[in-house]
Short mmCIF file of C-alpha atoms and ligand atoms in Angstrom, two decimals:
data_model
loop_
_atom_site.label_atom_id
_atom_site.label_comp_id
_atom_site.label_asym_id
_atom_site.label_seq_id
_atom_site.Cartn_x
_atom_site.Cartn_y
_atom_site.Cartn_z
CA MET A 1 130.05 117.13 -62.57
CA SER A 2 127.93 120.19 -61.05
CA THR A 3 124.72 121.08 -62.82
CA THR A 4 124.23 124.30 -61.14
CA THR A 5 125.34 127.80 -60.45
CA LYS A 6 125.19 130.48 -57.96
CA ALA A 7 123.33 129.53 -54.95
CA LYS A 8 121.66 132.15 -52.85
CA SER A 9 121.15 130.80 -49.35
CA GLU A 10 117.46 130.64 -48.18
CA PRO A 11 115.35 128.92 -46.30
CA MET A 12 113.33 125.97 -48.13
CA ALA A 13 109.91 127.04 -46.12
CA ASP A 14 110.71 130.77 -47.12
CA LEU A 15 111.18 129.03 -50.83
CA ASN A 16 108.13 126.49 -50.92
CA PRO A 17 105.38 128.54 -49.88
CA ARG A 18 102.14 126.51 -49.95
CA SER A 19 100.37 127.18 -53.29
CA THR A 20 96.92 128.33 -52.58
CA THR A 21 95.22 128.26 -56.30
CA TYR A 22 94.11 125.25 -58.18
CA GLU A 23 94.35 124.96 -62.05
CA PHE A 24 92.50 122.77 -64.08
CA LEU A 25 89.15 122.87 -61.64
CA GLY A 26 91.66 121.68 -58.68
CA PRO A 27 91.42 117.71 -57.24
CA PRO A 28 88.54 117.09 -59.31
CA GLY A 29 90.12 118.44 -62.02
CA ALA A 30 92.82 116.19 -61.78
CA PHE A 31 91.24 113.13 -60.84
CA LEU A 32 89.14 113.35 -64.05
CA ILE A 33 92.11 114.28 -66.02
CA SER A 34 94.27 111.50 -65.03
CA PHE A 35 91.71 109.06 -65.77
CA GLY A 36 90.44 110.63 -69.05
CA VAL A 37 93.93 111.04 -70.50
CA PRO A 38 93.85 107.26 -70.68
CA PHE A 39 91.03 106.60 -72.00
CA MET A 40 90.95 108.91 -74.48
CA THR A 41 93.83 107.28 -76.04
CA TYR A 42 92.32 103.07 -75.60
CA LEU A 43 89.21 105.04 -77.54
CA LEU A 44 90.59 106.64 -80.10
CA TYR A 45 92.85 103.31 -81.13
CA PHE A 46 89.61 101.37 -80.47
CA GLY A 47 86.96 104.04 -81.96
CA CYS A 48 88.84 104.59 -85.00
CA SER A 49 90.89 101.34 -85.95
CA GLU A 50 90.74 98.43 -88.96
CA GLU A 51 89.12 96.72 -85.89
CA SER A 52 86.17 99.24 -84.62
CA GLY A 53 84.59 98.95 -87.98
CA GLY A 54 84.25 102.20 -89.21
CA CYS A 55 86.05 105.97 -88.11
CA PRO A 56 83.82 106.62 -85.82
CA PRO A 57 82.21 103.30 -85.88
CA PRO A 58 79.01 102.49 -86.61
CA LEU A 59 77.13 104.84 -83.47
CA GLN A 60 74.24 102.54 -82.54
CA SER A 61 76.81 99.60 -82.49
CA ILE A 62 78.65 101.69 -79.56
CA PRO A 63 76.90 101.14 -76.55
CA ASP A 64 76.53 97.55 -76.95
CA ARG A 65 80.74 96.81 -77.73
CA PHE A 66 81.99 98.96 -74.97
CA MET A 67 79.74 96.75 -72.60
CA GLU A 68 80.89 93.56 -73.94
CA ALA A 69 84.62 94.73 -73.60
CA LEU A 70 84.26 95.64 -70.29
CA SER A 71 82.93 92.57 -68.82
CA ASP A 72 85.20 90.34 -71.67
CA LYS A 73 88.74 89.08 -69.64
CA THR A 74 90.31 88.57 -73.06
CA PHE A 75 89.55 92.22 -73.55
CA TRP A 76 91.68 93.62 -70.59
CA ALA A 77 94.68 91.37 -71.07
CA SER A 78 94.81 92.57 -74.76
CA LEU A 79 95.93 95.83 -73.22
CA TRP A 80 99.15 93.91 -72.19
CA ASN A 81 101.92 92.86 -74.48
CA THR A 82 104.95 91.63 -72.81
CA GLU A 83 107.06 92.02 -76.06
CA ALA A 84 106.24 95.42 -76.41
CA SER A 85 106.77 96.62 -73.08
CA LEU A 86 110.47 95.17 -72.82
CA ILE A 87 110.98 96.69 -76.41
CA TYR A 88 109.85 100.41 -75.28
CA LEU A 89 111.97 99.79 -72.00
CA GLY A 90 114.21 98.82 -74.34
CA TRP A 91 113.51 101.87 -76.20
CA TYR A 92 113.92 104.57 -72.86
CA ALA A 93 117.15 102.73 -72.54
CA PHE A 94 118.36 103.64 -75.48
CA CYS A 95 117.63 107.09 -74.34
CA ILE A 96 119.03 107.59 -71.27
CA VAL A 97 122.53 105.85 -72.45
CA ALA A 98 122.49 108.02 -75.51
CA TRP A 99 121.79 110.73 -73.16
CA ALA A 100 124.83 110.17 -70.86
CA VAL A 101 127.02 108.88 -74.12
CA LEU A 102 126.49 111.10 -76.61
CA PRO A 103 128.72 114.56 -76.82
CA GLY A 104 126.96 117.43 -75.79
CA ASP A 105 127.75 121.06 -74.23
CA TRP A 106 126.16 121.95 -70.94
CA VAL A 107 123.99 124.90 -71.06
CA GLU A 108 122.62 126.97 -68.39
CA GLY A 109 118.74 127.66 -68.15
CA VAL A 110 117.25 130.40 -66.28
CA THR A 111 117.59 131.72 -63.02
CA MET A 112 115.09 129.65 -60.18
CA ARG A 113 114.07 131.54 -57.31
CA THR A 114 116.76 129.94 -55.65
CA GLY A 115 119.42 132.28 -57.40
CA GLU A 116 120.38 128.83 -58.82
CA LYS A 117 120.91 128.32 -62.56
CA LYS A 118 120.15 124.35 -63.85
CA LYS A 119 122.72 122.86 -66.37
CA TYR A 120 121.35 120.71 -68.74
CA LYS A 121 123.72 118.18 -71.98
CA ILE A 122 122.27 119.12 -75.07
CA ASN A 123 122.70 116.27 -77.66
CA ALA A 124 118.71 115.70 -78.00
CA PHE A 125 119.17 116.21 -81.64
CA SER A 126 121.91 113.65 -82.05
CA THR A 127 120.09 111.56 -79.82
CA PHE A 128 117.65 111.89 -82.48
CA LEU A 129 120.06 111.58 -85.78
CA LEU A 130 121.36 108.34 -83.73
CA ALA A 131 117.56 106.35 -83.68
CA MET A 132 116.59 107.38 -86.99
CA GLY A 133 120.36 106.75 -88.83
CA ILE A 134 119.75 103.41 -86.86
CA SER A 135 116.29 102.64 -87.55
CA CYS A 136 116.75 103.32 -91.53
CA GLY A 137 119.26 100.93 -91.70
CA TYR A 138 117.58 98.24 -89.99
CA ILE A 139 114.67 98.54 -92.45
CA SER A 140 116.61 99.06 -95.82
CA ARG A 141 118.32 95.65 -94.50
CA ASN A 142 115.51 93.95 -93.24
CA GLY A 143 113.05 95.54 -95.29
CA PRO A 144 109.69 97.75 -93.99
CA GLU A 145 107.95 94.57 -92.76
CA SER A 146 110.51 94.17 -90.43
CA PHE A 147 109.17 97.55 -88.75
CA THR A 148 105.67 97.77 -88.33
CA PHE A 149 105.60 96.47 -84.70
CA LEU A 150 105.44 99.55 -83.71
CA TYR A 151 101.80 99.70 -85.78
CA GLN A 152 100.61 96.03 -85.18
CA LYS A 153 101.24 96.21 -81.16
CA TRP A 154 99.89 99.95 -80.87
CA ILE A 155 98.30 99.41 -78.07
CA GLY A 156 100.57 97.67 -75.55
CA PHE A 157 102.99 100.11 -76.74
CA VAL A 158 100.14 102.60 -75.32
CA THR A 159 99.79 101.00 -71.80
CA ALA A 160 103.83 100.33 -71.49
CA SER A 161 104.11 104.26 -71.81
CA LEU A 162 101.13 104.38 -69.28
CA VAL A 163 103.01 102.84 -66.89
CA MET A 164 106.15 104.20 -67.73
CA SER A 165 104.49 107.36 -67.07
CA LEU A 166 102.99 106.38 -64.25
CA VAL A 167 105.86 105.31 -62.40
CA GLN A 168 107.77 108.37 -63.07
CA ALA A 169 104.76 110.27 -61.47
CA PHE A 170 104.70 108.66 -58.41
CA TYR A 171 108.60 108.14 -58.30
CA VAL A 172 109.06 112.47 -58.30
CA TYR A 173 106.19 112.76 -55.78
CA ALA A 174 108.01 110.07 -53.67
CA SER A 175 110.86 112.51 -53.92
CA SER A 176 109.79 115.67 -53.75
CA TYR A 177 109.90 115.19 -49.99
CA ARG A 178 112.95 114.62 -49.41
CA PRO A 179 114.67 117.71 -47.96
CA GLY A 180 116.23 120.86 -49.92
CA ALA A 181 113.58 120.27 -52.67
CA LEU A 182 112.60 123.51 -54.59
CA LEU A 183 109.00 122.77 -55.24
CA ALA A 184 106.67 124.12 -58.11
CA LEU A 185 104.93 127.39 -56.86
CA GLY A 186 101.96 126.13 -58.15
CA GLY A 187 102.52 122.41 -56.87
CA ASN A 188 102.40 122.37 -53.79
CA SER A 189 98.91 122.23 -51.93
CA GLY A 190 99.05 119.90 -49.94
CA ASN A 191 96.58 117.64 -51.52
CA PHE A 192 97.83 114.22 -52.98
CA ILE A 193 95.84 113.73 -56.33
CA TYR A 194 97.08 117.37 -57.13
CA ASP A 195 100.18 117.50 -56.50
CA TRP A 196 100.89 114.16 -57.83
CA TYR A 197 99.26 115.36 -61.33
CA ILE A 198 100.43 118.71 -61.53
CA GLY A 199 103.67 117.95 -59.82
CA ARG A 200 105.31 118.68 -56.66
CA GLU A 201 108.85 119.19 -57.43
CA LEU A 202 109.92 121.58 -60.05
CA ASN A 203 113.40 120.28 -61.63
CA PRO A 204 113.28 116.12 -59.95
CA SER A 205 116.51 115.26 -61.31
CA ILE A 206 118.84 111.93 -60.16
CA GLY A 207 122.49 113.80 -60.08
CA SER A 208 123.15 115.42 -62.99
CA PHE A 209 120.10 113.93 -65.04
CA ASP A 210 117.20 116.08 -65.35
CA ILE A 211 114.16 113.80 -65.46
CA LYS A 212 110.88 116.89 -66.97
CA SER A 213 114.00 118.12 -69.95
CA PHE A 214 114.66 114.92 -70.23
CA ASN A 215 111.47 113.76 -70.89
CA GLU A 216 109.68 116.71 -71.91
CA LEU A 217 111.75 116.37 -75.47
CA ARG A 218 113.53 112.57 -76.26
CA PRO A 219 111.56 109.08 -75.57
CA GLY A 220 108.25 109.98 -76.67
CA LEU A 221 108.76 113.23 -79.21
CA ILE A 222 111.24 110.51 -81.39
CA LEU A 223 109.35 107.57 -80.88
CA TRP A 224 106.23 109.77 -82.44
CA VAL A 225 108.25 109.77 -85.51
CA LEU A 226 109.67 105.83 -85.37
CA VAL A 227 105.26 105.12 -85.26
CA ASN A 228 104.91 107.76 -87.79
CA ILE A 229 107.99 104.92 -89.89
CA SER A 230 105.86 101.95 -88.81
CA MET A 231 102.82 103.54 -90.23
CA VAL A 232 104.48 104.30 -93.62
CA CYS A 233 106.55 100.50 -93.60
CA GLU A 234 103.08 98.69 -92.67
CA GLN A 235 101.42 100.79 -95.90
CA ALA A 236 104.51 99.87 -97.43
CA VAL A 237 103.54 96.46 -96.99
CA ARG A 238 99.91 96.31 -98.43
CA ARG A 239 100.39 98.72 -101.14
CA GLY A 240 103.44 96.20 -102.54
CA GLY A 241 106.31 99.29 -102.21
CA PHE A 242 107.39 102.48 -101.05
CA ALA A 243 107.08 103.52 -104.36
CA ASN A 244 102.73 103.52 -103.17
CA VAL A 245 102.78 104.53 -100.19
CA THR A 246 100.13 107.60 -100.21
CA ASP A 247 101.43 111.28 -100.61
CA SER A 248 99.76 112.19 -97.35
CA MET A 249 101.53 109.76 -95.41
CA TRP A 250 104.19 110.56 -96.56
CA LEU A 251 103.02 114.51 -95.56
CA VAL A 252 102.05 113.48 -92.63
CA LEU A 253 105.78 112.13 -91.92
CA ALA A 254 107.69 115.03 -93.17
CA PHE A 255 105.53 117.68 -91.08
CA GLN A 256 105.50 115.57 -87.94
CA THR A 257 109.72 114.72 -88.54
CA TRP A 258 110.32 118.74 -88.88
CA TYR A 259 108.34 119.40 -85.97
CA VAL A 260 109.97 117.06 -84.08
CA ALA A 261 113.80 117.77 -85.20
CA ASP A 262 113.20 121.53 -85.26
CA GLY A 263 112.10 121.23 -81.39
CA LEU A 264 115.57 118.98 -80.82
CA TYR A 265 117.47 120.78 -82.98
CA ASN A 266 116.35 123.69 -80.83
CA GLU A 267 116.66 122.01 -77.63
CA PRO A 268 117.88 125.26 -75.69
CA ALA A 269 115.08 126.99 -76.34
CA ILE A 270 113.05 124.77 -74.27
CA PHE A 271 114.23 126.49 -70.99
CA THR A 272 112.90 129.59 -71.18
CA THR A 273 109.24 127.61 -71.55
CA MET A 274 106.81 127.13 -68.96
CA ASP A 275 107.07 123.34 -68.85
CA ILE A 276 110.66 124.16 -67.43
CA THR A 277 110.78 127.47 -65.72
CA THR A 278 107.19 127.24 -63.54
CA ASP A 279 105.13 123.65 -63.91
CA GLY A 280 106.45 121.09 -61.76
CA PHE A 281 106.84 117.87 -63.25
CA GLY A 282 103.92 115.10 -62.73
CA PHE A 283 101.87 112.38 -64.25
CA MET A 284 100.50 115.69 -66.48
CA LEU A 285 103.45 115.95 -68.02
CA ALA A 286 104.77 112.23 -67.78
CA VAL A 287 101.17 111.34 -69.68
CA GLY A 288 101.76 114.53 -71.97
CA ASP A 289 104.67 113.33 -72.99
CA LEU A 290 105.21 109.65 -72.61
CA THR A 291 101.48 108.60 -74.22
CA TRP A 292 99.79 111.05 -75.86
CA VAL A 293 101.11 111.30 -79.03
CA PRO A 294 98.87 111.96 -82.31
CA PHE A 295 97.70 110.30 -85.33
CA PRO A 296 96.37 109.32 -93.66
CA VAL A 297 94.12 109.33 -98.50
CA GLU A 298 95.73 110.20 -101.78
CA LEU A 299 95.47 114.57 -102.12
CA GLY A 300 96.88 114.88 -105.30
CA PRO A 301 99.32 117.43 -106.15
CA LEU A 302 97.25 120.23 -105.89
CA LEU A 303 95.73 119.40 -102.55
CA ALA A 304 98.89 118.16 -101.33
CA ALA A 305 100.84 121.52 -102.30
CA GLY A 306 98.33 124.05 -100.68
CA VAL A 307 98.66 121.58 -97.13
CA LEU A 308 102.18 121.59 -97.85
CA GLY A 309 102.21 125.45 -98.14
CA PHE A 310 99.82 125.68 -94.83
CA ASN A 311 102.26 124.22 -92.46
CA LEU A 312 105.08 125.83 -93.84
CA LEU A 313 103.61 129.05 -92.86
CA GLY A 314 102.67 127.89 -89.32
CA TYR A 315 105.97 126.62 -88.96
CA TYR A 316 107.55 129.79 -89.96
CA ILE A 317 105.46 131.84 -87.25
CA PHE A 318 106.07 129.23 -84.58
CA ARG A 319 109.92 129.02 -85.06
CA ASP A 320 109.87 133.09 -85.78
CA ALA A 321 108.42 133.54 -82.70
CA ASN A 322 109.94 131.24 -80.42
CA GLY A 323 113.80 132.33 -81.49
CA GLU A 324 111.90 136.56 -81.04
CA LYS A 325 111.00 135.34 -77.40
CA ASN A 326 114.00 132.80 -76.83
CA ASP A 327 117.21 135.71 -78.43
CA PHE A 328 115.50 138.42 -75.72
CA ARG A 329 115.60 136.45 -73.06
CA ASN A 330 118.86 135.42 -74.20
CA GLY A 331 120.07 138.98 -73.77
CA ARG A 332 120.29 138.88 -77.31
CA ASN A 333 117.22 141.71 -79.74
CA PRO A 334 119.47 141.20 -83.42
CA LYS A 335 115.67 142.34 -84.83
CA ASN A 336 115.86 145.64 -82.57
CA LEU A 337 112.13 145.04 -81.23
CA LYS A 338 110.44 147.21 -78.83
CA TYR A 339 110.12 146.31 -75.71
CA PHE A 340 108.60 147.37 -72.69
CA THR A 341 110.83 147.05 -69.20
CA THR A 342 108.69 145.98 -65.99
CA SER A 343 108.82 147.07 -62.73
CA THR A 344 110.74 143.92 -61.81
CA GLY A 345 113.53 144.83 -64.41
CA SER A 346 112.10 142.03 -66.56
CA LYS A 347 111.37 143.30 -70.10
CA LEU A 348 108.56 141.89 -72.63
CA LEU A 349 108.32 142.46 -76.31
CA THR A 350 106.10 144.58 -77.67
CA SER A 351 107.02 144.49 -81.72
CA GLY A 352 107.76 142.10 -84.06
CA TRP A 353 105.64 138.65 -83.56
CA TRP A 354 105.23 139.34 -79.88
CA GLY A 355 103.31 142.84 -80.47
CA ARG A 356 101.04 141.12 -82.81
CA SER A 357 99.89 138.73 -79.70
CA ARG A 358 100.04 137.65 -76.75
CA HIS A 359 101.21 133.99 -78.12
CA PRO A 360 101.68 134.12 -81.48
CA ASN A 361 103.64 131.05 -81.01
CA TYR A 362 100.63 128.81 -80.61
CA PHE A 363 99.04 130.78 -82.96
CA GLY A 364 101.62 128.91 -85.53
CA ASP A 365 101.26 125.80 -83.78
CA LEU A 366 97.98 125.89 -84.22
CA LEU A 367 97.99 126.33 -88.01
CA MET A 368 100.65 123.39 -88.39
CA ALA A 369 98.35 121.28 -86.70
CA LEU A 370 95.80 121.75 -88.68
CA ALA A 371 98.25 121.13 -91.83
CA TRP A 372 98.89 117.86 -89.83
CA SER A 373 95.14 116.74 -90.04
CA LEU A 374 94.39 117.96 -93.70
CA PRO A 375 96.18 115.28 -95.36
CA THR A 376 93.10 113.43 -93.86
CA GLY A 377 90.56 115.23 -95.91
CA PHE A 378 86.81 115.69 -94.81
CA ASP A 379 85.08 112.22 -94.41
CA THR A 380 85.16 111.84 -91.08
CA PRO A 381 85.52 114.73 -87.44
CA ILE A 382 87.91 112.35 -85.90
CA THR A 383 91.29 112.56 -87.45
CA TYR A 384 90.61 116.64 -86.43
CA PHE A 385 90.48 115.42 -83.27
CA TYR A 386 94.28 116.71 -82.77
CA VAL A 387 93.47 120.29 -83.51
CA VAL A 388 89.81 120.51 -81.64
CA TYR A 389 92.16 118.84 -78.49
CA PHE A 390 95.49 120.54 -79.38
CA ALA A 391 93.32 124.62 -79.51
CA VAL A 392 91.46 123.54 -75.90
CA LEU A 393 95.17 123.15 -74.83
CA LEU A 394 97.24 126.14 -76.01
CA ILE A 395 93.62 128.28 -75.55
CA HIS A 396 93.42 127.06 -71.69
CA ARG A 397 97.50 127.18 -71.59
CA GLN A 398 97.00 130.64 -72.44
CA ARG A 399 95.08 131.56 -69.74
CA ARG A 400 97.36 129.78 -67.17
CA ASP A 401 100.22 131.83 -68.86
CA ASP A 402 98.66 135.07 -69.06
CA GLU A 403 97.17 134.44 -64.70
CA ASN A 404 101.09 133.87 -64.70
CA CYS A 405 102.20 136.64 -65.85
CA GLU A 406 99.52 138.68 -64.08
CA LYS A 407 101.28 137.53 -60.88
CA LYS A 408 104.81 137.78 -61.46
CA TYR A 409 104.00 141.06 -63.27
CA GLY A 410 101.03 143.21 -61.91
CA LYS A 411 99.71 146.81 -62.80
CA ASP A 412 102.74 146.40 -65.96
CA TRP A 413 101.11 142.81 -67.03
CA GLU A 414 97.74 145.00 -67.92
CA ALA A 415 99.59 148.37 -69.08
CA TYR A 416 101.21 145.35 -71.42
CA LYS A 417 97.87 143.48 -72.42
CA LYS A 418 96.69 146.70 -73.85
CA LEU A 419 99.69 147.54 -76.00
CA VAL A 420 98.95 143.47 -77.15
CA PRO A 421 95.08 142.78 -76.95
CA TYR A 422 94.88 139.59 -78.61
CA ARG A 423 95.84 136.36 -76.76
CA ILE A 424 96.77 133.82 -79.61
CA ILE A 425 95.43 135.18 -83.13
CA PRO A 426 96.15 138.95 -83.94
CA TYR A 427 93.07 140.87 -85.11
CA VAL A 428 90.55 137.67 -83.98
CA TYR A 429 91.68 135.96 -80.92
P1 NDP B 501 106.09 130.19 -74.10
O1 NDP B 501 107.64 129.82 -74.88
O2 NDP B 501 104.88 130.96 -74.80
O3 NDP B 501 106.78 131.26 -73.03
C1 NDP B 501 105.48 131.89 -71.95
C2 NDP B 501 106.56 132.81 -71.43
O4 NDP B 501 106.86 133.99 -71.92
C3 NDP B 501 105.84 133.62 -70.23
O5 NDP B 501 105.43 133.32 -69.37
C4 NDP B 501 106.75 134.75 -69.83
O6 NDP B 501 107.80 134.30 -69.31
C5 NDP B 501 107.46 135.32 -71.25
N1 NDP B 501 106.63 136.15 -71.90
C6 NDP B 501 105.43 136.53 -72.23
N2 NDP B 501 105.27 137.36 -73.28
C7 NDP B 501 106.55 137.99 -73.53
C8 NDP B 501 106.83 139.21 -74.17
N3 NDP B 501 105.69 139.97 -74.79
N4 NDP B 501 107.88 139.26 -74.61
C9 NDP B 501 108.79 138.29 -73.87
N5 NDP B 501 109.25 137.10 -73.17
C10 NDP B 501 107.46 136.84 -72.62
O7 NDP B 501 105.30 129.22 -73.53
P2 NDP B 501 105.08 127.90 -73.60
O8 NDP B 501 105.94 126.58 -72.67
O9 NDP B 501 103.66 127.36 -73.13
O10 NDP B 501 105.52 127.27 -75.12
C11 NDP B 501 106.03 126.89 -75.87
C12 NDP B 501 106.35 126.18 -77.66
O11 NDP B 501 105.79 125.00 -77.16
C13 NDP B 501 105.17 127.28 -77.91
O12 NDP B 501 105.38 127.48 -79.18
C14 NDP B 501 103.62 126.26 -77.76
O13 NDP B 501 103.36 125.95 -78.90
C15 NDP B 501 104.67 124.88 -77.20
N6 NDP B 501 103.87 123.49 -77.05
C16 NDP B 501 103.58 123.04 -77.66
C17 NDP B 501 102.71 121.51 -77.06
C18 NDP B 501 102.30 120.30 -77.87
O14 NDP B 501 102.02 119.47 -77.31
N7 NDP B 501 102.92 120.20 -79.32
C19 NDP B 501 102.09 122.30 -75.65
C20 NDP B 501 102.48 122.97 -75.07
C21 NDP B 501 102.97 124.02 -75.53
P3 NDP B 501 108.46 135.13 -68.45
O15 NDP B 501 108.33 136.81 -68.50
O16 NDP B 501 108.57 134.79 -67.30
O17 NDP B 501 109.69 135.09 -68.93
#
């Protein structure tokens, strides 16, 4: 089937101008992050796992252990696990087959620079339900010990997902050079490492299969829930059954499953996000989507209820804010929110959540991230790594979006900023 509508003829060279500005500190930043993300993923495991002797391990032991590992061939070999790689490949194939065979509506994304609209198949939520059904059925038949392999072979899965991200990043970079490819405005600098990292082509696809939106929601996000289920199974095996799994473990599973299910259920809402409309697909999104997945104490009912309330508040802000903008960008305004019309014709909300800050959705997302770390208690800062990392990511993302909007809306953006002065947290930041 055709997956684009309404073509406008304009030479590709005009549509694909050279990018003149760099983000992430340019090629050196892109290079460092491309090494830094895999390094941090391994470090978080080796620095905060049962084998490491603490979380974090005793500080004085770190340099010796680090040097020992680097010069040890068996350490390097331990990063690879053929069985985990094959399971990972099977998982990825399952997601593709589910995309192809499960029924789903084809919906249009936003209008691209070519005047066209891409069409996307909506069946991420049914893929999730199928994966959950198969996994839960498998566990109830074979017991929790049958599903601990994700936990047991963790590092092998990390390596497999990294290899997958690398392969995809090289593939989409090479295929972006075919004639007629629509490039991302920020990914056409001509510098290989930078364009490879940030994503050169806006919407790389194979036939009607859109690589970016597929990776964004399916293989990584659903696997995140399966990894969490595997952790619950591991605890059930060690503590003698599911009845003895800690409340904090259940909370983390519930929060993150909810987050993932919500994102998948609201699949069409990603088509108005920055990743889809603006960023190309390169190593940054591939490794973010496929490898960079996050990481539990007995809390007691009172603390558990507090953490639950915190998560629900974050979720409400996140969902309501994203819903307001997505409705608005799709021509609906059920709450009759006020807006500001820019000279480009595009309108910006100035009341509701989007009148409280310029990125209220990030505020809700951050509250949820904190609620996911709180069940780990306060014994170690390591389990708050995700909150800190996520805050840095969202602050940086807000700045990037601000710059993009300034380019798009010029003086109107300045006027909008006066109406909505806070960046993320109303009255604070
Ligand atoms: P957003 O959904 O926040 O979209 C930003 C765009 O919205 C702007 O470029 C602009 O585009 C439009 N916009 C800005 N202000 C207004 C306004 N007042 N009224 C109407 N439209 C406006 O982008 P993101 O992709 O960054 O975030 C989407 C969601 O994904 C968020 O909830 C975020 O928290 C989450 N996220 C989660 C991550 C994770 O790792 N868990 C990582 C990154 C994001 P235009 O005007 O062109 O429409």
